[in-house]
Amino acid sequence: MKKLRTVIDFCIRHQKILGYSTVSLLTAASEYIFSSVVFKCPCNSWNTLYGCAFLIAPAFFLFLLGYMLNTRVWLLVTGRCSSKNQCSCDSCGYFLRVLVPVTASALVAPFTWIAVALLSASFYVCAASGSSFIRKLVCKDIKEYCNASLEKIPCDEELSKKIGEFHSLQAQSQVAGWLLIAIIMTVAFISMCLNYYCSPVSHFQLKFWKIYLKKEQEVFEIKAKDHAAKLAERNVHLFFEPADPTPFCTPSNEDWQNISFPYGFNTEEQHYSMIHKYVNTNRGKTSSGTDQIHNVLAFVDEAHGIESGF
């Protein structure tokens, strides 16, 4: 039991990294299935379009899916076209600051797809074999034979051995794949260092903040289910047995609106979420100071990310 508890605690502490790793592994597995089962290079004038479609289109779909499954996106955009929420330069800047970490999360799967596809080389070889630019590059000394046969390389092993450029195209693809992985890891490492360095809170307060958000989400779901069940029971009971409805306290539209924003940490106040701020400021009355969106949100938002799986 102790070992099992240790494993569970490890998974909870590193759930964001494990989540990204799971997404990357699933994406890599999907790419392998596509390249080995679905992908069949036509070996004609369609090579470039066909290869690029398999390389880029799934990455684009995964990027959009990453946005669709991220709860912070819907928290940010829901109800923003109402008359109470007029667009301004400040609100646009607010949107952009919140969308930066969301975009970074959404890019994990598409970059994984492209990197794995480049390492396997099948998509790139197909696309490159039909490119006029690549043809000029690799067919300098054997123009007459190579120009007419290059696009047939992915389908003919004997031809690829004669021309000798098949392995060259594979090498180009794999070098590009490793370069992409190196660039992504470097940018991710530098961004993480900068985020921690610019954090408005200390290490232990940051740990407390993560725990608080996770617990708040759990308690909110329990209370919301209980409150909804009681309200539903009251309304159904009064529907079948008509009587004067008894008073039932439930949050108003304004109450819901006041907690439905991504939280911006304010160094002048010690609030850890919109609910915490709302309760401590006389149930939504304006508080002193201006909230500021800090990059620390990327670290403490796992509690809200559990719903979406990212």
CSV table of C-alpha atoms in Angstrom, one decimal, residues 36-170:
chain,number,residue,atom,x,y,z
A,36,SER,CA,2.2,2.2,-41.9
A,37,VAL,CA,-1.5,1.5,-42.6
A,38,VAL,CA,-3.2,4.6,-44.2
A,39,PHE,CA,-0.4,6.4,-46.0
A,40,LYS,CA,0.4,5.2,-49.6
A,41,CYS,CA,2.5,7.6,-51.6
A,42,PRO,CA,0.9,7.9,-55.2
A,43,CYS,CA,4.4,8.2,-56.8
A,44,ASN,CA,3.2,10.7,-59.4
A,45,SER,CA,2.6,14.5,-59.7
A,46,TRP,CA,0.5,14.3,-56.5
A,47,ASN,CA,3.5,13.4,-54.3
A,48,THR,CA,4.1,16.9,-52.9
A,49,LEU,CA,0.5,17.7,-52.1
A,50,TYR,CA,-0.2,14.2,-50.7
A,51,GLY,CA,3.0,14.1,-48.5
A,52,CYS,CA,2.4,17.7,-47.2
A,53,ALA,CA,-1.2,16.9,-46.4
A,54,PHE,CA,-0.2,14.0,-44.2
A,55,LEU,CA,2.5,16.0,-42.5
A,56,ILE,CA,0.6,19.3,-41.9
A,57,ALA,CA,-3.1,18.6,-41.9
A,58,PRO,CA,-3.2,16.2,-38.8
A,59,ALA,CA,-1.0,18.7,-36.9
A,60,PHE,CA,-3.4,21.5,-37.6
A,61,PHE,CA,-6.4,19.3,-36.5
A,62,LEU,CA,-4.5,18.4,-33.3
A,63,PHE,CA,-3.8,22.1,-32.7
A,64,LEU,CA,-7.5,23.0,-33.0
A,65,LEU,CA,-8.5,20.0,-30.8
A,66,GLY,CA,-6.0,21.2,-28.2
A,67,TYR,CA,-7.9,24.5,-28.1
A,68,MET,CA,-11.3,22.8,-28.0
A,69,LEU,CA,-10.4,20.6,-25.1
A,70,ASN,CA,-8.9,23.3,-22.9
A,71,THR,CA,-11.4,24.6,-20.4
A,72,ARG,CA,-9.6,27.9,-20.0
A,73,VAL,CA,-10.5,28.8,-23.6
A,74,TRP,CA,-14.2,28.4,-23.0
A,75,LEU,CA,-13.9,30.2,-19.6
A,76,LEU,CA,-12.4,33.1,-21.5
A,77,VAL,CA,-14.8,33.4,-24.4
A,78,THR,CA,-18.1,32.3,-23.0
A,79,GLY,CA,-20.6,35.2,-22.9
A,80,ARG,CA,-18.1,37.8,-24.0
A,81,CYS,CA,-20.4,39.1,-26.8
A,82,SER,CA,-23.0,40.3,-24.3
A,83,SER,CA,-23.7,44.0,-23.9
A,84,LYS,CA,-22.1,44.0,-20.5
A,85,ASN,CA,-18.7,42.9,-21.8
A,86,GLN,CA,-17.6,45.5,-24.4
A,87,CYS,CA,-14.3,44.9,-26.2
A,88,SER,CA,-11.4,47.2,-25.4
A,89,CYS,CA,-7.7,47.4,-25.8
A,90,ASP,CA,-7.3,46.3,-22.2
A,91,SER,CA,-9.6,43.3,-22.7
A,92,CYS,CA,-7.8,42.3,-25.9
A,93,GLY,CA,-4.4,42.4,-24.1
A,94,TYR,CA,-6.0,40.4,-21.3
A,95,PHE,CA,-7.1,37.8,-23.8
A,96,LEU,CA,-3.7,37.6,-25.4
A,97,ARG,CA,-1.9,37.1,-22.1
A,98,VAL,CA,-4.2,34.3,-21.1
A,99,LEU,CA,-4.1,32.6,-24.5
A,100,VAL,CA,-0.2,32.4,-24.6
A,101,PRO,CA,0.0,29.4,-22.1
A,102,VAL,CA,-3.1,27.9,-23.7
A,103,THR,CA,-1.5,28.0,-27.1
A,104,ALA,CA,1.7,26.5,-25.7
A,105,SER,CA,-0.3,23.6,-24.4
A,106,ALA,CA,-2.2,23.2,-27.6
A,107,LEU,CA,1.1,23.0,-29.6
A,108,VAL,CA,2.4,19.9,-27.8
A,109,ALA,CA,0.4,17.4,-29.9
A,110,PRO,CA,1.0,19.0,-33.4
A,111,PHE,CA,4.7,19.5,-32.8
A,112,THR,CA,5.0,15.8,-31.7
A,113,TRP,CA,3.2,14.7,-34.8
A,114,ILE,CA,5.5,16.7,-37.1
A,115,ALA,CA,8.7,15.7,-35.2
A,116,VAL,CA,7.8,11.9,-35.3
A,117,ALA,CA,6.7,12.2,-38.9
A,118,LEU,CA,10.0,13.7,-39.9
A,119,LEU,CA,12.0,11.1,-38.0
A,120,SER,CA,10.0,8.3,-39.8
A,121,ALA,CA,10.7,10.2,-43.0
A,122,SER,CA,7.9,8.6,-45.1
A,123,PHE,CA,5.8,11.7,-45.4
A,124,TYR,CA,8.8,13.9,-46.2
A,125,VAL,CA,10.3,11.6,-48.8
A,126,CYS,CA,7.0,11.4,-50.6
A,127,ALA,CA,6.5,15.2,-50.5
A,128,ALA,CA,10.2,16.0,-51.5
A,129,SER,CA,10.3,13.5,-54.3
A,130,GLY,CA,7.6,15.5,-56.1
A,131,SER,CA,9.1,18.9,-55.5
A,132,SER,CA,10.7,20.8,-58.4
A,133,PHE,CA,13.0,22.5,-55.9
A,134,ILE,CA,14.3,19.2,-54.5
A,135,ARG,CA,14.6,17.8,-58.0
A,136,LYS,CA,16.9,20.6,-59.0
A,137,LEU,CA,18.9,20.1,-55.8
A,138,VAL,CA,19.4,16.4,-56.0
A,139,CYS,CA,19.5,15.8,-59.7
A,140,LYS,CA,22.5,18.0,-60.7
A,141,ASP,CA,24.7,15.3,-62.2
A,142,ILE,CA,22.0,12.9,-63.5
A,143,LYS,CA,19.4,15.2,-64.8
A,144,GLU,CA,18.1,13.1,-67.7
A,145,TYR,CA,17.4,10.0,-65.6
A,146,CYS,CA,16.7,11.5,-62.2
A,147,ASN,CA,14.2,14.2,-63.2
A,148,ALA,CA,11.9,11.6,-64.8
A,149,SER,CA,12.2,9.0,-62.0
A,150,LEU,CA,12.6,11.0,-58.7
A,151,GLU,CA,8.9,11.0,-57.9
A,152,LYS,CA,8.8,7.2,-58.3
A,153,ILE,CA,11.5,6.7,-55.6
A,154,PRO,CA,9.1,6.1,-52.6
A,155,CYS,CA,7.4,3.1,-54.5
A,156,ASP,CA,10.5,1.5,-56.1
A,157,GLU,CA,13.4,0.3,-53.9
A,158,GLU,CA,15.5,-0.8,-56.9
A,159,LEU,CA,15.1,2.6,-58.5
A,160,SER,CA,16.0,4.4,-55.2
A,161,LYS,CA,19.3,2.3,-55.0
A,162,LYS,CA,20.2,3.3,-58.6
A,163,ILE,CA,19.6,7.0,-58.1
A,164,GLY,CA,21.0,6.9,-54.6
A,165,GLU,CA,18.9,9.9,-53.4
A,166,PHE,CA,16.3,8.0,-51.3
A,167,HIS,CA,18.6,7.7,-48.3
A,168,SER,CA,19.6,11.4,-48.8
A,169,LEU,CA,15.9,12.4,-48.5
A,170,GLN,CA,15.5,10.2,-45.4
